[in-house]
């Protein structure tokens, strides 16, 4: 019995001693798999940076990895070809702990030495587990720089990111204390979170939140601006058959002050419904390709940013057939836009409203020409229900709002209701009604 126990203990010790080696192997597989996956996406979208492993030295109990983030598509202002990351990893019994730095990135340490007296404010630590998950913590210490004789304070940043096995899920939580220049310019603090799952190489579903405590601008040269309590929540969900997406954005602002004028409690919900996923992916890829090619042409033309708009316009025209195809793919039955719970408090009173606009059947972009000849035909394609209330004191003196603009209108877009301007517009039986009266577009 003692011999069996001794043999068992020896096996446990040998296995335990081999755990750091196994963890090093798992980390190498995890990193290389992630690089391959990222580069496949980069090849598809061209806007995603390409990652190249320059050096991977795995020892028994430690590893050194050097990689470079490369600019794949020549996008203007996004030259990241010289961003070099170096990981120093220690293989432990329960996982691997890695420290990452940018000290081999050309120009980075020169900037740190020149502006920050050699004190690198950035710290990145990553833990890889036996199960293939990864947790990273990014910390940036506060520092100050001089700009045109004025001191700018960049405050602390903390970011925690965790990924599931195969990098198919992502959870992130961060806080940035912001940036300030005395009392003249203040942004922050900022908090943000993400809880996402990868649906395709390009599309992720889940929730993102963003919160900004304050934006303050008071330079003494123009009217002061003060925005407080901005909160944005964005959710993206796929249909059961994973063919369409619905994206919902809720936002709320506690207060806005412009030149001493108080504007408080801004809130609304924006929703895009049943967005065709295949067409959306096609659009993202096409947009990335257009931007990448425009950037490459700009570089060949000498790199003058002033020429970019002209080059981009020419590249967009060149891809017009593909753009029309993508647009037709998006304009499918069920596509809709909704604005709900619009609520804005102004000194003159409250602004409130809602909008619900949906496609009843597939719409070809070429039908625009038909609508130009027979505008009432559009009502057979769309559903519409909209209401909007404005304080009369805000816009009551604008005659174009309350008077008919063409013979087919009985009223203006708004009618006066007590101290409000009210709009009520909807489509019923393929006919447009405005404030209770049918609108005749062709007489």
Coordinates of C-alpha atoms in Angstrom, one line a residue:
X1 CA 0.0 0.0 0.0
X2 CA 2.8 2.4 0.9
X3 CA 4.5 1.7 -2.5
X4 CA 1.3 2.5 -4.3
X5 CA 1.0 5.7 -2.4
X6 CA 4.6 6.7 -3.1
X7 CA 4.1 6.0 -6.8
X8 CA 0.9 8.1 -6.8
X9 CA 2.6 11.0 -5.0
X10 CA 5.5 10.8 -7.5
X11 CA 3.1 10.9 -10.4
X12 CA 1.3 13.9 -8.9
X13 CA 4.6 15.7 -8.5
X14 CA 5.7 14.9 -12.0
X15 CA 2.4 16.1 -13.5
X16 CA 2.4 19.2 -11.4
X17 CA 6.0 20.0 -12.5
X18 CA 4.8 19.6 -16.1
X19 CA 2.0 22.1 -15.7
X20 CA 4.0 25.2 -16.5
X21 CA 5.3 23.6 -19.6
X22 CA 1.8 22.6 -20.7
X23 CA 0.6 26.1 -20.0
X24 CA 3.3 27.5 -22.2
X25 CA 2.2 25.3 -25.0
X26 CA -1.4 26.2 -24.6
X27 CA -0.6 29.9 -24.6
X28 CA 1.4 29.6 -27.9
X29 CA -1.5 27.7 -29.5
X30 CA -3.9 30.4 -28.2
X31 CA -1.9 33.3 -29.5
X32 CA -1.1 31.8 -32.9
X33 CA -4.8 30.8 -33.4
X34 CA -5.9 34.3 -32.5
X35 CA -3.4 35.8 -35.0
X36 CA -4.6 33.5 -37.8
X37 CA -8.2 34.3 -37.0
X38 CA -7.5 38.1 -37.0
X39 CA -5.6 38.0 -40.3
X40 CA -8.4 36.1 -42.0
X41 CA -10.7 38.9 -40.9
X42 CA -8.2 41.5 -42.0
X43 CA -8.0 39.9 -45.5
X44 CA -11.8 40.2 -45.7
X45 CA -12.3 43.7 -44.5
X46 CA -8.9 45.3 -45.2
X47 CA -9.6 47.9 -42.4
X48 CA -8.7 45.4 -39.7
X49 CA -5.0 45.6 -38.8
X50 CA -2.9 42.6 -39.8
X51 CA -0.8 41.0 -37.0
X52 CA 2.6 39.4 -37.7
X53 CA 4.6 37.4 -35.2
X54 CA 8.2 38.5 -35.5
X55 CA 9.6 36.2 -32.8
X56 CA 8.3 33.5 -30.6
X57 CA 10.7 31.9 -28.2
X58 CA 9.1 29.4 -25.9
X59 CA 11.1 27.9 -23.1
X60 CA 10.1 25.5 -20.4
X61 CA 9.1 28.1 -17.9
X62 CA 8.9 31.4 -19.8
X63 CA 8.3 32.7 -23.3
X64 CA 9.2 35.9 -25.3
X65 CA 7.0 37.0 -28.1
X66 CA 7.4 40.0 -30.4
X67 CA 4.7 40.9 -32.8
X68 CA 3.9 43.8 -35.1
X69 CA 0.5 45.4 -36.0
X70 CA 0.6 46.2 -39.7
X71 CA -1.5 48.6 -41.6
X72 CA -3.2 46.4 -44.2
X73 CA -5.0 48.8 -46.4
X74 CA -3.3 52.2 -46.6
X75 CA -6.1 54.0 -44.8
X76 CA -5.1 57.7 -44.4
X77 CA -3.9 58.6 -40.9
X78 CA -3.8 54.9 -39.8
X79 CA -0.2 53.9 -40.4
X80 CA 0.3 51.3 -37.7
X81 CA 3.1 49.4 -39.4
X82 CA 5.6 50.4 -36.7
X83 CA 3.5 49.4 -33.6
X84 CA 5.6 46.6 -32.1
X85 CA 4.5 44.7 -28.9
X86 CA 6.8 42.6 -26.8
X87 CA 5.5 40.0 -24.3
X88 CA 7.5 38.5 -21.5
X89 CA 5.5 35.5 -20.2
X90 CA 6.0 33.4 -17.1
X91 CA 4.5 29.8 -17.2
X92 CA 2.8 29.0 -13.9
X93 CA 1.0 26.0 -12.5
X94 CA -2.5 27.3 -13.2
X95 CA -1.8 29.5 -16.3
X96 CA 0.5 32.0 -17.8
X97 CA 1.1 35.6 -16.8
X98 CA 2.4 37.9 -19.5
X99 CA 3.7 41.5 -19.4
X100 CA 3.4 43.5 -22.6
X101 CA 5.3 46.7 -23.5
X102 CA 5.7 49.0 -26.5
X103 CA 9.4 49.8 -25.9
X104 CA 10.5 48.4 -29.2
X105 CA 8.0 50.5 -31.1
X106 CA 10.0 53.1 -33.1
X107 CA 9.4 56.6 -31.7
X108 CA 7.4 55.5 -28.7
X109 CA 10.2 55.4 -26.1
X110 CA 11.7 58.6 -27.7
X111 CA 8.4 60.3 -27.1
X112 CA 8.3 58.9 -23.5
X113 CA 11.9 60.0 -22.9
X114 CA 11.3 63.5 -24.3
X115 CA 7.9 64.3 -22.8
X116 CA 7.7 62.1 -19.7
X117 CA 11.3 61.9 -18.5
X118 CA 11.5 58.2 -19.5
X119 CA 8.6 57.1 -17.3
X120 CA 6.4 54.8 -19.4
X121 CA 2.8 55.3 -18.3
X122 CA 1.5 52.1 -19.9
X123 CA 1.2 48.7 -18.3
X124 CA -0.4 45.6 -19.9
X125 CA -0.8 42.3 -18.1
X126 CA -2.4 39.2 -19.5
X127 CA -3.3 35.9 -18.0
X128 CA -3.8 32.8 -20.1
X129 CA -5.6 29.8 -18.5
X130 CA -5.5 26.1 -19.2
X131 CA -9.0 26.3 -20.7
X132 CA -7.9 28.7 -23.4
X133 CA -9.5 31.8 -22.0
X134 CA -7.6 35.1 -21.6
X135 CA -7.9 38.1 -19.2
X136 CA -6.0 41.3 -19.9
X137 CA -5.6 44.4 -17.7
X138 CA -4.4 47.6 -19.3
X139 CA -3.4 50.5 -17.0
X140 CA -2.2 53.9 -17.9
X141 CA -0.8 56.2 -15.2
X142 CA -1.6 59.9 -15.2
X143 CA 0.8 62.2 -17.0
X144 CA 1.0 65.8 -18.2
X145 CA 2.3 67.4 -21.4
X146 CA 3.0 70.9 -22.6
X147 CA 1.1 72.1 -25.7
X148 CA 1.6 75.7 -26.9
X149 CA 2.8 76.7 -23.5
X150 CA -0.2 75.2 -21.7
X151 CA -0.3 72.2 -19.4
X152 CA -2.6 69.3 -20.4
X153 CA -3.3 66.6 -17.8
X154 CA -4.1 63.1 -19.1
X155 CA -5.6 61.2 -16.2
X156 CA -5.5 57.5 -15.4
X157 CA -7.0 54.7 -17.5
X158 CA -8.0 51.2 -16.4
X159 CA -9.3 48.6 -18.9
X160 CA -10.1 44.9 -18.1
X161 CA -10.8 42.6 -21.1
X162 CA -11.6 38.9 -21.0
X163 CA -12.2 36.6 -23.9
X164 CA -13.7 33.1 -24.0
X165 CA -12.2 30.0 -25.6
X166 CA -11.6 30.6 -29.3
X167 CA -12.1 34.4 -28.8
X168 CA -15.8 33.9 -29.5
X169 CA -16.9 36.1 -26.6
X170 CA -15.6 39.4 -25.2
X171 CA -16.2 41.1 -22.0
X172 CA -14.7 44.5 -21.3
X173 CA -14.9 47.1 -18.5
X174 CA -13.0 50.3 -18.5
X175 CA -12.7 53.7 -16.8
X176 CA -10.8 56.7 -17.9
X177 CA -10.6 59.7 -15.6
X178 CA -10.3 61.9 -18.7
X179 CA -8.3 64.9 -19.9
X180 CA -8.2 68.5 -18.7
X181 CA -6.5 71.8 -19.1
X182 CA -7.2 73.7 -16.0
X183 CA -10.9 74.9 -15.9
X184 CA -10.8 75.8 -19.6
X185 CA -11.2 72.3 -21.0
X186 CA -12.4 69.2 -19.2
X187 CA -13.5 65.8 -20.6
X188 CA -14.4 62.9 -18.2
X189 CA -14.5 60.7 -16.3
X190 CA -15.5 58.1 -18.9
X191 CA -16.7 54.6 -18.2
X192 CA -17.6 51.9 -20.7
X193 CA -18.5 48.2 -20.8
X194 CA -18.9 45.5 -23.5
X195 CA -20.5 42.1 -23.3
X196 CA -20.3 40.6 -26.8
X197 CA -20.5 37.3 -28.7
X198 CA -19.0 36.8 -32.2
X199 CA -21.7 35.9 -34.7
X200 CA -19.6 36.1 -37.9
X201 CA -16.1 37.2 -38.8
X202 CA -17.3 40.8 -38.9
X203 CA -20.5 41.0 -36.8
X204 CA -20.8 40.8 -33.0
X205 CA -24.0 40.8 -30.9
X206 CA -24.5 41.9 -27.4
X207 CA -24.4 45.1 -25.3
X208 CA -22.1 48.1 -25.1
X209 CA -22.5 51.0 -22.6
X210 CA -20.8 54.4 -22.5
X211 CA -21.0 57.0 -19.8
X212 CA -19.4 60.5 -19.9
X213 CA -19.6 62.6 -16.8
X214 CA -18.7 66.0 -18.2
X215 CA -17.5 67.9 -21.3
X216 CA -16.6 71.5 -20.4
X217 CA -15.2 74.1 -22.8
X218 CA -14.6 77.6 -21.6
X219 CA -11.7 79.2 -23.3
X220 CA -12.9 82.8 -22.9
X221 CA -13.0 83.2 -26.7
X222 CA -16.5 81.7 -27.5
X223 CA -19.6 80.8 -25.6
X224 CA -19.0 78.3 -22.9
X225 CA -20.2 74.7 -23.4
X226 CA -21.0 72.3 -20.6
X227 CA -22.5 68.8 -21.1
X228 CA -23.1 66.6 -18.2
X229 CA -24.3 63.0 -17.6
X230 CA -24.2 61.5 -21.1
X231 CA -25.2 57.8 -21.0
X232 CA -25.5 55.6 -24.1
X233 CA -26.5 52.0 -24.2
X234 CA -26.3 50.0 -27.4
X235 CA -27.6 46.4 -27.9
X236 CA -27.4 44.3 -31.1
X237 CA -29.4 41.1 -31.4
X238 CA -29.8 38.6 -34.2
X239 CA -33.0 36.9 -35.2
X240 CA -33.5 33.1 -34.6
X241 CA -32.4 32.2 -38.1
X242 CA -29.4 34.6 -37.8
X243 CA -30.4 36.4 -41.0
X244 CA -31.3 39.8 -39.6
X245 CA -30.1 42.1 -36.9
X246 CA -31.9 44.6 -34.6
X247 CA -29.8 47.4 -33.1
X248 CA -31.2 49.5 -30.3
X249 CA -29.5 52.7 -28.9
X250 CA -30.7 54.4 -25.8
X251 CA -29.2 57.8 -24.8
X252 CA -29.8 60.3 -22.0
X253 CA -28.1 63.6 -21.3
X254 CA -28.7 65.1 -17.8
X255 CA -27.9 68.6 -18.9
X256 CA -26.5 70.8 -21.7
X257 CA -25.5 74.4 -21.2
X258 CA -24.7 76.5 -24.3
X259 CA -23.7 80.1 -23.7
X260 CA -25.5 80.2 -20.4
X261 CA -28.7 78.7 -21.8
X262 CA -29.7 75.6 -19.9
X263 CA -31.0 72.6 -21.8
X264 CA -31.8 69.6 -19.6
X265 CA -32.9 66.0 -19.7
X266 CA -32.4 64.9 -23.3
X267 CA -33.5 61.3 -23.9
X268 CA -34.5 59.0 -26.8
X269 CA -34.4 55.5 -28.1
X270 CA -33.2 54.7 -31.7
X271 CA -33.9 51.4 -33.2
X272 CA -32.9 49.8 -36.6
X273 CA -35.0 46.7 -37.1
X274 CA -34.5 43.6 -39.3
X275 CA -31.3 44.7 -40.9
X276 CA -30.2 42.0 -43.5
X277 CA -27.0 40.5 -42.1
X278 CA -25.6 39.3 -45.4
X279 CA -26.1 42.8 -47.0
X280 CA -24.6 44.5 -43.9
X281 CA -21.5 42.3 -44.1
X282 CA -21.2 43.1 -47.8
X283 CA -21.5 46.8 -47.1
X284 CA -18.9 46.7 -44.4
X285 CA -16.4 44.9 -46.7
X286 CA -17.2 47.2 -49.6
X287 CA -16.8 50.3 -47.5
X288 CA -13.5 49.0 -46.1
X289 CA -12.3 48.2 -49.6
X290 CA -13.2 51.7 -50.9
X291 CA -11.5 53.4 -48.1
X292 CA -8.4 51.2 -48.4
X293 CA -8.0 51.8 -52.1
X294 CA -8.6 55.5 -51.7
X295 CA -5.8 55.6 -49.1
X296 CA -3.5 53.7 -51.4
X297 CA -4.3 56.1 -54.3
X298 CA -3.7 59.1 -52.0
X299 CA -0.3 57.7 -51.0
X300 CA 0.7 57.2 -54.7
X301 CA -0.5 60.8 -55.4
X302 CA 1.9 62.2 -52.9
X303 CA -0.1 61.9 -49.7
X304 CA -1.7 65.4 -49.6
X305 CA -4.8 65.0 -47.3
X306 CA -6.5 67.8 -49.3
X307 CA -6.9 65.4 -52.3
X308 CA -8.5 62.6 -50.3
X309 CA -12.1 63.7 -50.8
X310 CA -11.6 63.9 -54.6
X311 CA -10.0 60.5 -54.6
X312 CA -12.7 59.0 -52.4
X313 CA -15.4 60.4 -54.6
X314 CA -13.8 58.8 -57.7
X315 CA -13.4 55.5 -55.9
X316 CA -17.0 55.5 -54.8
X317 CA -18.2 56.2 -58.3
X318 CA -16.1 53.3 -59.6
X319 CA -17.9 51.0 -57.1
X320 CA -21.4 52.4 -57.8
X321 CA -22.8 49.0 -59.1
X322 CA -21.6 47.2 -56.0
X323 CA -23.0 49.9 -53.8
X324 CA -26.4 49.7 -55.5
X325 CA -26.4 45.9 -55.0
X326 CA -25.6 46.3 -51.3
X327 CA -28.3 48.9 -50.9
X328 CA -30.9 46.7 -52.6
X329 CA -29.8 43.9 -50.2
X330 CA -30.5 46.2 -47.2
X331 CA -33.9 47.4 -48.5
X332 CA -35.7 44.2 -47.6
X333 CA -39.3 43.7 -46.3
X334 CA -39.3 44.3 -42.5
X335 CA -36.4 46.8 -42.4
X336 CA -37.5 49.6 -40.1
X337 CA -36.4 52.7 -38.2
X338 CA -37.9 53.6 -35.0
X339 CA -37.4 56.6 -32.7
X340 CA -39.2 56.2 -29.4
X341 CA -39.5 58.2 -26.1
X342 CA -38.0 61.4 -27.6
X343 CA -38.0 63.8 -24.6
X344 CA -36.1 67.1 -24.5
X345 CA -36.6 69.8 -21.9
X346 CA -35.9 73.3 -23.2
X347 CA -36.4 76.7 -21.5
X348 CA -39.4 77.2 -23.9
X349 CA -41.0 73.9 -22.9
X350 CA -40.8 70.1 -23.7
X351 CA -40.1 68.5 -27.1
X352 CA -41.7 65.0 -27.4
X353 CA -42.3 62.6 -30.2
X354 CA -41.9 59.2 -31.9
X355 CA -41.4 57.8 -35.3
X356 CA -42.0 54.3 -36.7
X357 CA -41.0 53.7 -40.4
X358 CA -41.0 50.2 -42.0
X359 CA -40.8 48.6 -45.4
X360 CA -43.8 46.5 -46.3
X361 CA -42.0 44.8 -49.2
X362 CA -38.6 44.7 -50.9
X363 CA -37.6 47.9 -52.4
X364 CA -35.2 48.3 -55.4
X365 CA -33.2 51.5 -55.3
X366 CA -34.0 52.1 -58.9
X367 CA -37.6 52.7 -57.9
X368 CA -36.6 56.2 -56.9
X369 CA -37.0 57.2 -60.5
X370 CA -40.6 55.7 -60.5
X371 CA -41.4 57.7 -57.3
X372 CA -40.2 60.9 -59.0
X373 CA -42.9 60.4 -61.6
X374 CA -45.6 58.9 -59.3
X375 CA -44.7 60.0 -55.8
X376 CA -47.8 58.4 -54.2
X377 CA -46.5 54.9 -55.3
X378 CA -44.1 55.0 -52.3
X379 CA -47.0 54.6 -49.9
X380 CA -47.5 51.0 -51.2
X381 CA -44.0 50.2 -50.0
X382 CA -43.8 51.8 -46.5
X383 CA -45.6 52.0 -43.2
X384 CA -45.4 55.3 -41.3
X385 CA -46.6 56.5 -37.9
X386 CA -45.1 59.7 -36.5
X387 CA -45.9 62.3 -33.9
X388 CA -44.0 65.4 -32.7
X389 CA -44.8 68.1 -30.3
X390 CA -42.8 71.4 -30.0
X391 CA -43.3 74.3 -27.7
X392 CA -45.0 77.1 -29.6
X393 CA -42.6 79.6 -28.1
X394 CA -39.7 77.8 -29.7
X395 CA -40.8 77.9 -33.4
X396 CA -44.3 79.4 -33.5
X397 CA -43.1 82.4 -35.6
X398 CA -42.0 80.3 -38.5
X399 CA -44.9 80.4 -41.1
X400 CA -43.5 77.5 -43.2
X401 CA -44.2 75.2 -40.2
X402 CA -47.9 75.9 -39.9
X403 CA -48.9 76.8 -43.5
X404 CA -49.4 74.4 -46.4
X405 CA -46.4 74.3 -48.7
X406 CA -48.1 72.9 -51.8
X407 CA -51.8 72.5 -53.0
X408 CA -52.1 68.9 -51.8
X409 CA -51.7 69.9 -48.2
X410 CA -54.7 71.0 -46.1
X411 CA -52.5 72.1 -43.1
X412 CA -48.9 72.9 -42.6
X413 CA -46.6 70.2 -41.1
X414 CA -47.6 71.5 -37.7
X415 CA -50.9 72.7 -36.2
X416 CA -51.3 74.9 -33.2
X417 CA -52.7 73.1 -30.1
X418 CA -52.8 75.4 -27.1
X419 CA -49.1 76.3 -26.4
X420 CA -47.8 73.5 -28.6
X421 CA -47.0 72.9 -32.3
X422 CA -48.2 69.4 -33.1
X423 CA -47.5 67.0 -36.0
X424 CA -49.4 63.8 -36.6
X425 CA -48.4 61.9 -39.8
X426 CA -49.3 58.3 -40.8
X427 CA -50.0 56.1 -43.8
X428 CA -53.3 54.2 -43.9
X429 CA -54.6 52.2 -46.9
X430 CA -51.6 53.4 -48.9
X431 CA -52.6 57.0 -48.3
X432 CA -50.7 59.7 -46.4
X433 CA -52.5 61.6 -43.7
X434 CA -51.1 64.7 -42.0
X435 CA -52.9 66.1 -39.0
X436 CA -56.1 64.2 -39.8
X437 CA -56.2 65.2 -43.5
X438 CA -55.1 63.3 -46.6
X439 CA -52.1 64.7 -48.4
X440 CA -52.4 64.5 -52.2
X441 CA -49.0 64.5 -53.8
X442 CA -50.3 64.5 -57.4
X443 CA -53.2 66.6 -58.4

